Amino acid sequence: MDRRTALVPIRYVTLPGHGPEDVVADPRGRVLTGVADGRILRIDGLDDPSTARVECVAEIGGRPLGLELLPDGDLLVCDAEGALLRVDPERGPGNVRVLTETAAGERLRFCSNVVALPDGTVYFTVSNRVHPLRDWMGDLVEHTGTGRLLRLEPGADDAEIVLEGLQFANGIARSADDSFLVVAETGARRLTRFHLTGPRAGQAEPFVENLPGYPDNLWRGAPDGPIRVALAGPRVPPLDLLHRARPAVRRRAARAALRAPYRPSGTVGVLAVDDDGRILEHLSRRRSGYRMVTSVCETGGRLVLGSLREPGIAVCEAPPTK
């Protein structure tokens, strides 16, 4: 059921950097994000954008995408250029540690998002193995199905592959009881459930299909709260038709798409989903001044939006989820 509610960004915070692709909130209500030049920024004081304080807490030397705050305050960072990193935001910009750069002995590429379990096991996604971040549109058009879900055990330096064949694997979130993970498949407009425990452990199945847009990063602020799903854009019916074409046709279309200028839709969308796969809420606004929402987090009764394309974050009031 599509319970669509108007979502209106009411405040903008311009950042000293471009493309805050993922946003996460810490227990003090501060928001962390990574920008295109490799810096991790922390934003404090969202009540008034004119006085919001922005500081650099890390410089990873690559392109930060997905972020995950750990209980000890450290931050996991997916570097799109091929690494999973750990940084301590309190120890200065140079404090960056590489956790892994390989999966099953193969060099990583296009690390996308990450989540940590209470036992220290880390799961993270690789969007695809064909197109780099700068050519992300090529993979959405070609529909390569080369996305992966990876697992890094505590103390290991090489990740293992636990799920393959994903259509642009993206955001990831834990269930309330840690019995499964939810993975966003942007190219398929669906969320996939990967079982961690029980008789189906290690198996995957569709969780929510036929989403009204292309899911990107996921956020769960509390176990009893919903999973927030950022929609990077509304459904494009011609793209659905193209995905049913032969691989050679899709490859030619991908090459053409990479040569064409791209302007994101002005439609902003955020979903709230529960652990039974029900869409509780669909927040949306057309002709928004904020484009290509790739992430959302919640703090202090507000939703904070991030974007791969924008020079800042947007802050909206969070309506109560039913």
Short mmCIF file of C-alpha atoms in Angstrom, two decimals:
data_model
loop_
_atom_site.label_atom_id
_atom_site.label_comp_id
_atom_site.label_asym_id
_atom_site.label_seq_id
_atom_site.Cartn_x
_atom_site.Cartn_y
_atom_site.Cartn_z
CA MET A 1 0.00 0.00 0.00
CA ASP A 2 1.41 3.37 -1.02
CA ARG A 3 0.81 5.77 1.86
CA ARG A 4 2.25 8.79 0.14
CA THR A 5 2.88 11.87 2.23
CA ALA A 6 4.40 15.17 1.17
CA LEU A 7 8.06 15.52 2.11
CA VAL A 8 9.25 19.10 2.18
CA PRO A 9 12.91 19.96 2.82
CA ILE A 10 12.78 22.94 5.15
CA ARG A 11 16.48 23.59 5.71
CA TYR A 12 19.63 23.21 3.67
CA VAL A 13 23.17 23.04 4.95
CA THR A 14 25.77 23.84 2.31
CA LEU A 15 28.99 21.91 2.83
CA PRO A 16 32.61 22.72 1.96
CA GLY A 17 32.57 19.75 -0.42
CA HIS A 18 30.42 18.07 -3.05
CA GLY A 19 28.32 14.92 -3.06
CA PRO A 20 27.47 13.85 0.53
CA GLU A 21 26.49 10.37 -0.69
CA ASP A 22 25.67 8.76 2.69
CA VAL A 23 24.59 10.37 5.95
CA VAL A 24 24.57 8.84 9.44
CA ALA A 25 23.74 10.39 12.81
CA ASP A 26 25.70 9.82 16.00
CA PRO A 27 24.15 9.62 19.52
CA ARG A 28 24.69 13.36 19.98
CA GLY A 29 22.66 14.20 16.89
CA ARG A 30 25.66 15.14 14.78
CA VAL A 31 25.63 13.98 11.17
CA LEU A 32 28.62 12.42 9.41
CA THR A 33 29.02 12.23 5.66
CA GLY A 34 31.71 11.70 3.04
CA VAL A 35 32.30 14.06 0.12
CA ALA A 36 33.89 13.63 -3.29
CA ASP A 37 37.39 14.82 -2.38
CA GLY A 38 37.81 12.06 0.21
CA ARG A 39 36.99 13.94 3.40
CA ILE A 40 34.63 12.74 6.12
CA LEU A 41 32.71 15.71 7.52
CA ARG A 42 30.76 16.07 10.75
CA ILE A 43 27.90 18.56 10.95
CA ASP A 44 26.59 19.88 14.27
CA GLY A 45 23.75 22.30 14.96
CA LEU A 46 21.11 21.46 12.35
CA ASP A 47 18.48 23.77 13.86
CA ASP A 48 19.91 26.77 12.02
CA PRO A 49 21.85 26.12 8.78
CA SER A 50 23.45 29.54 8.98
CA THR A 51 25.23 28.56 12.20
CA ALA A 52 25.74 24.82 11.61
CA ARG A 53 29.30 23.80 12.38
CA VAL A 54 31.15 21.59 9.91
CA GLU A 55 34.48 19.95 10.68
CA CYS A 56 36.67 17.46 8.85
CA VAL A 57 37.23 14.32 10.94
CA ALA A 58 39.03 12.13 8.38
CA GLU A 59 40.64 12.15 4.96
CA ILE A 60 40.59 8.73 3.33
CA GLY A 61 42.33 9.57 0.04
CA GLY A 62 39.56 7.90 -2.00
CA ARG A 63 35.82 8.38 -2.52
CA PRO A 64 33.76 7.65 0.62
CA LEU A 65 30.32 6.11 0.06
CA GLY A 66 28.53 4.03 2.74
CA LEU A 67 29.18 4.74 6.42
CA GLU A 68 28.45 2.78 9.60
CA LEU A 69 28.92 4.08 13.13
CA LEU A 70 30.22 1.51 15.62
CA PRO A 71 29.31 1.39 19.34
CA ASP A 72 32.79 2.65 20.31
CA GLY A 73 32.39 5.75 18.12
CA ASP A 74 34.59 4.58 15.26
CA LEU A 75 33.27 4.80 11.71
CA LEU A 76 33.35 2.17 8.97
CA VAL A 77 33.78 3.70 5.53
CA CYS A 78 33.29 2.14 2.10
CA ASP A 79 35.86 3.55 -0.30
CA ALA A 80 34.46 3.31 -3.84
CA GLU A 81 38.01 2.94 -5.11
CA GLY A 82 38.37 -0.47 -3.48
CA ALA A 83 38.66 -0.70 0.29
CA LEU A 84 36.75 -1.03 3.53
CA LEU A 85 38.16 1.38 6.10
CA ARG A 86 37.87 2.20 9.80
CA VAL A 87 38.43 5.69 11.17
CA ASP A 88 38.26 7.29 14.62
CA PRO A 89 36.50 10.66 14.21
CA GLU A 90 38.04 11.93 17.46
CA ARG A 91 41.70 11.43 16.54
CA GLY A 92 42.13 13.69 13.53
CA PRO A 93 41.93 13.47 9.72
CA GLY A 94 44.91 11.13 9.30
CA ASN A 95 43.54 8.32 11.45
CA VAL A 96 42.49 5.81 8.75
CA ARG A 97 42.96 2.04 8.93
CA VAL A 98 42.40 -0.38 6.05
CA LEU A 99 40.31 -3.40 7.09
CA THR A 100 40.34 -5.14 3.73
CA GLU A 101 41.03 -4.50 0.06
CA THR A 102 40.18 -8.00 -1.21
CA ALA A 103 37.37 -10.54 -1.38
CA ALA A 104 38.26 -14.20 -1.97
CA GLY A 105 41.73 -12.97 -2.96
CA GLU A 106 40.38 -10.61 -5.62
CA ARG A 107 40.86 -6.84 -5.48
CA LEU A 108 37.77 -4.95 -4.41
CA ARG A 109 36.07 -2.32 -6.51
CA PHE A 110 33.03 -0.12 -5.99
CA CYS A 111 32.44 -0.80 -2.28
CA SER A 112 29.03 0.68 -1.58
CA ASN A 113 27.58 0.23 1.91
CA VAL A 114 28.34 -1.54 5.19
CA VAL A 115 26.76 -2.77 8.41
CA ALA A 116 28.30 -4.30 11.54
CA LEU A 117 26.76 -7.01 13.73
CA PRO A 118 27.13 -7.07 17.53
CA ASP A 119 29.73 -9.87 17.34
CA GLY A 120 32.01 -7.72 15.18
CA THR A 121 31.21 -9.38 11.86
CA VAL A 122 30.94 -6.86 9.06
CA TYR A 123 28.82 -7.22 5.93
CA PHE A 124 29.26 -4.88 3.00
CA THR A 125 28.15 -4.55 -0.60
CA VAL A 126 29.97 -4.18 -3.90
CA SER A 127 27.63 -2.52 -6.38
CA ASN A 128 29.02 -4.21 -9.49
CA ARG A 129 32.24 -5.59 -10.95
CA VAL A 130 32.03 -3.98 -14.39
CA HIS A 131 31.52 -0.22 -14.06
CA PRO A 132 33.35 2.13 -11.65
CA LEU A 133 31.49 4.76 -9.62
CA ARG A 134 31.86 7.44 -12.29
CA ASP A 135 29.99 5.14 -14.72
CA TRP A 136 27.25 4.02 -12.31
CA MET A 137 24.59 4.83 -14.91
CA GLY A 138 26.17 2.28 -17.24
CA ASP A 139 25.48 -0.54 -14.81
CA LEU A 140 21.88 0.51 -14.20
CA VAL A 141 21.30 0.44 -17.95
CA GLU A 142 23.35 -2.67 -18.77
CA HIS A 143 21.83 -4.56 -15.82
CA THR A 144 24.97 -6.66 -15.33
CA GLY A 145 23.86 -8.42 -12.15
CA THR A 146 27.43 -8.49 -10.83
CA GLY A 147 26.73 -6.99 -7.40
CA ARG A 148 27.87 -8.83 -4.29
CA LEU A 149 27.30 -9.11 -0.57
CA LEU A 150 30.54 -9.74 1.33
CA ARG A 151 31.37 -10.74 4.91
CA LEU A 152 34.46 -9.81 6.90
CA GLU A 153 34.96 -11.82 10.07
CA PRO A 154 36.61 -10.21 13.12
CA GLY A 155 40.39 -10.25 12.66
CA ALA A 156 40.26 -11.34 9.00
CA ASP A 157 41.93 -9.31 6.27
CA ASP A 158 40.20 -10.95 3.27
CA ALA A 159 36.42 -10.78 2.86
CA GLU A 160 34.36 -13.74 1.74
CA ILE A 161 31.60 -13.70 -0.86
CA VAL A 162 28.23 -14.74 0.58
CA LEU A 163 25.86 -13.62 -2.19
CA GLU A 164 26.36 -12.83 -5.87
CA GLY A 165 24.22 -11.87 -8.85
CA LEU A 166 22.75 -8.71 -7.30
CA GLN A 167 21.52 -5.88 -9.51
CA PHE A 168 23.62 -2.92 -8.36
CA ALA A 169 23.91 -3.91 -4.68
CA ASN A 170 23.66 -0.82 -2.54
CA GLY A 171 22.37 -0.01 0.96
CA ILE A 172 22.26 -2.58 3.75
CA ALA A 173 20.47 -2.74 7.11
CA ARG A 174 19.98 -5.22 9.98
CA SER A 175 16.66 -6.68 11.06
CA ALA A 176 15.54 -5.82 14.58
CA ASP A 177 16.55 -9.26 15.90
CA ASP A 178 19.66 -9.62 13.70
CA SER A 179 18.21 -12.71 12.04
CA PHE A 180 18.53 -11.25 8.54
CA LEU A 181 19.92 -8.39 6.51
CA VAL A 182 18.08 -6.22 4.03
CA VAL A 183 20.05 -5.29 0.91
CA ALA A 184 18.96 -2.70 -1.65
CA GLU A 185 19.21 -3.76 -5.29
CA THR A 186 19.02 -0.41 -7.04
CA GLY A 187 18.89 -1.83 -10.56
CA ALA A 188 16.00 -4.18 -9.75
CA ARG A 189 13.93 -1.70 -7.70
CA ARG A 190 13.76 -4.16 -4.84
CA LEU A 191 14.97 -4.99 -1.36
CA THR A 192 16.40 -8.47 -0.79
CA ARG A 193 16.46 -10.41 2.47
CA PHE A 194 19.58 -12.41 3.35
CA HIS A 195 19.04 -14.82 6.24
CA LEU A 196 21.72 -14.90 8.94
CA THR A 197 20.13 -17.46 11.27
CA GLY A 198 17.61 -20.26 11.21
CA PRO A 199 17.00 -23.02 8.67
CA ARG A 200 17.45 -20.62 5.74
CA ALA A 201 20.74 -19.12 6.93
CA GLY A 202 22.90 -18.13 3.97
CA GLN A 203 19.93 -17.94 1.59
CA ALA A 204 18.35 -14.89 -0.02
CA GLU A 205 14.84 -14.02 -1.18
CA PRO A 206 12.91 -10.95 -2.32
CA PHE A 207 11.82 -8.78 0.63
CA VAL A 208 10.04 -5.85 -1.06
CA GLU A 209 9.63 -5.73 -4.85
CA ASN A 210 8.37 -3.23 -7.41
CA LEU A 211 9.42 -0.21 -5.40
CA PRO A 212 8.23 3.18 -6.69
CA GLY A 213 11.83 4.23 -7.31
CA TYR A 214 15.46 3.12 -7.19
CA PRO A 215 16.55 2.27 -3.63
CA ASP A 216 19.95 3.49 -2.54
CA ASN A 217 21.24 3.66 1.03
CA LEU A 218 19.27 2.28 3.99
CA TRP A 219 19.15 3.53 7.58
CA ARG A 220 17.86 2.05 10.81
CA GLY A 221 18.33 4.27 13.80
CA ALA A 222 16.84 1.94 16.43
CA PRO A 223 15.80 -1.73 16.43
CA ASP A 224 12.17 -0.80 17.10
CA GLY A 225 12.13 1.79 14.34
CA PRO A 226 11.56 1.31 10.61
CA ILE A 227 14.18 0.89 7.93
CA ARG A 228 14.40 4.14 6.00
CA VAL A 229 15.00 3.72 2.27
CA ALA A 230 16.34 6.58 0.15
CA LEU A 231 14.96 6.58 -3.40
CA ALA A 232 17.54 8.03 -5.78
CA GLY A 233 14.86 8.65 -8.41
CA PRO A 234 11.36 7.62 -9.46
CA ARG A 235 10.67 4.55 -11.60
CA VAL A 236 11.58 4.91 -15.29
CA PRO A 237 9.31 2.51 -17.26
CA PRO A 238 11.53 2.47 -20.42
CA LEU A 239 14.40 1.23 -18.26
CA ASP A 240 12.25 -1.68 -17.06
CA LEU A 241 11.61 -2.61 -20.69
CA LEU A 242 15.30 -2.34 -21.58
CA HIS A 243 16.22 -4.71 -18.76
CA ARG A 244 14.27 -7.43 -20.57
CA ALA A 245 16.28 -6.96 -23.78
CA ARG A 246 19.24 -9.11 -24.86
CA PRO A 247 22.61 -8.44 -23.18
CA ALA A 248 24.13 -7.04 -26.40
CA VAL A 249 21.31 -4.51 -26.67
CA ARG A 250 21.78 -3.47 -23.04
CA ARG A 251 25.54 -3.05 -23.53
CA ARG A 252 25.01 -0.74 -26.50
CA ALA A 253 22.43 1.23 -24.55
CA ALA A 254 24.84 1.55 -21.62
CA ARG A 255 27.56 2.98 -23.85
CA ALA A 256 25.09 5.51 -25.22
CA ALA A 257 23.88 6.43 -21.73
CA LEU A 258 27.43 7.15 -20.58
CA ARG A 259 27.91 9.62 -23.44
CA ALA A 260 24.65 11.46 -22.78
CA PRO A 261 24.36 14.27 -20.22
CA TYR A 262 22.48 13.22 -17.11
CA ARG A 263 20.19 15.44 -15.07
CA PRO A 264 18.59 13.78 -12.04
CA SER A 265 14.87 13.93 -11.49
CA GLY A 266 13.57 16.58 -9.12
CA THR A 267 11.44 14.00 -7.30
CA VAL A 268 12.55 13.31 -3.72
CA GLY A 269 11.47 10.02 -2.15
CA VAL A 270 11.95 8.20 1.15
CA LEU A 271 10.24 4.97 2.27
CA ALA A 272 9.74 3.47 5.72
CA VAL A 273 9.68 -0.35 5.75
CA ASP A 274 9.13 -2.76 8.64
CA ASP A 275 10.64 -6.20 9.25
CA ASP A 276 7.69 -7.90 7.60
CA GLY A 277 8.42 -6.12 4.33
CA ARG A 278 5.47 -3.74 4.62
CA ILE A 279 5.84 -0.20 3.31
CA LEU A 280 4.65 1.92 6.19
CA GLU A 281 5.18 5.27 4.57
CA HIS A 282 6.16 6.84 1.27
CA LEU A 283 7.41 10.40 1.64
CA SER A 284 7.66 12.19 -1.67
CA ARG A 285 7.96 15.59 -3.25
CA ARG A 286 8.05 16.44 -6.95
CA ARG A 287 10.01 19.34 -8.41
CA SER A 288 12.21 19.47 -5.36
CA GLY A 289 15.21 21.73 -5.36
CA TYR A 290 17.23 18.86 -3.91
CA ARG A 291 18.02 16.12 -6.41
CA MET A 292 19.04 12.47 -6.37
CA VAL A 293 18.56 11.55 -2.72
CA THR A 294 21.01 8.69 -2.09
CA SER A 295 20.71 8.49 1.71
CA VAL A 296 18.57 9.34 4.69
CA CYS A 297 19.03 9.22 8.44
CA GLU A 298 16.89 10.33 11.35
CA THR A 299 17.88 12.41 14.34
CA GLY A 300 16.01 14.67 16.72
CA GLY A 301 12.69 14.22 14.95
CA ARG A 302 14.20 15.20 11.61
CA LEU A 303 15.16 13.40 8.45
CA VAL A 304 18.54 14.32 6.99
CA LEU A 305 19.01 13.68 3.27
CA GLY A 306 22.26 13.15 1.40
CA SER A 307 22.95 13.17 -2.33
CA LEU A 308 25.67 12.06 -4.72
CA ARG A 309 25.05 15.23 -6.74
CA GLU A 310 24.32 18.06 -4.31
CA PRO A 311 26.76 20.42 -2.54
CA GLY A 312 25.04 19.95 0.82
CA ILE A 313 22.47 18.10 2.90
CA ALA A 314 18.74 18.74 3.30
CA VAL A 315 16.89 18.62 6.64
CA CYS A 316 13.16 17.84 6.88
CA GLU A 317 10.68 17.23 9.66
CA ALA A 318 10.09 13.50 10.15
CA PRO A 319 6.36 12.69 10.31
CA PRO A 320 5.46 10.01 12.85
CA THR A 321 5.54 6.54 11.29
CA LYS A 322 2.28 4.62 11.68
#
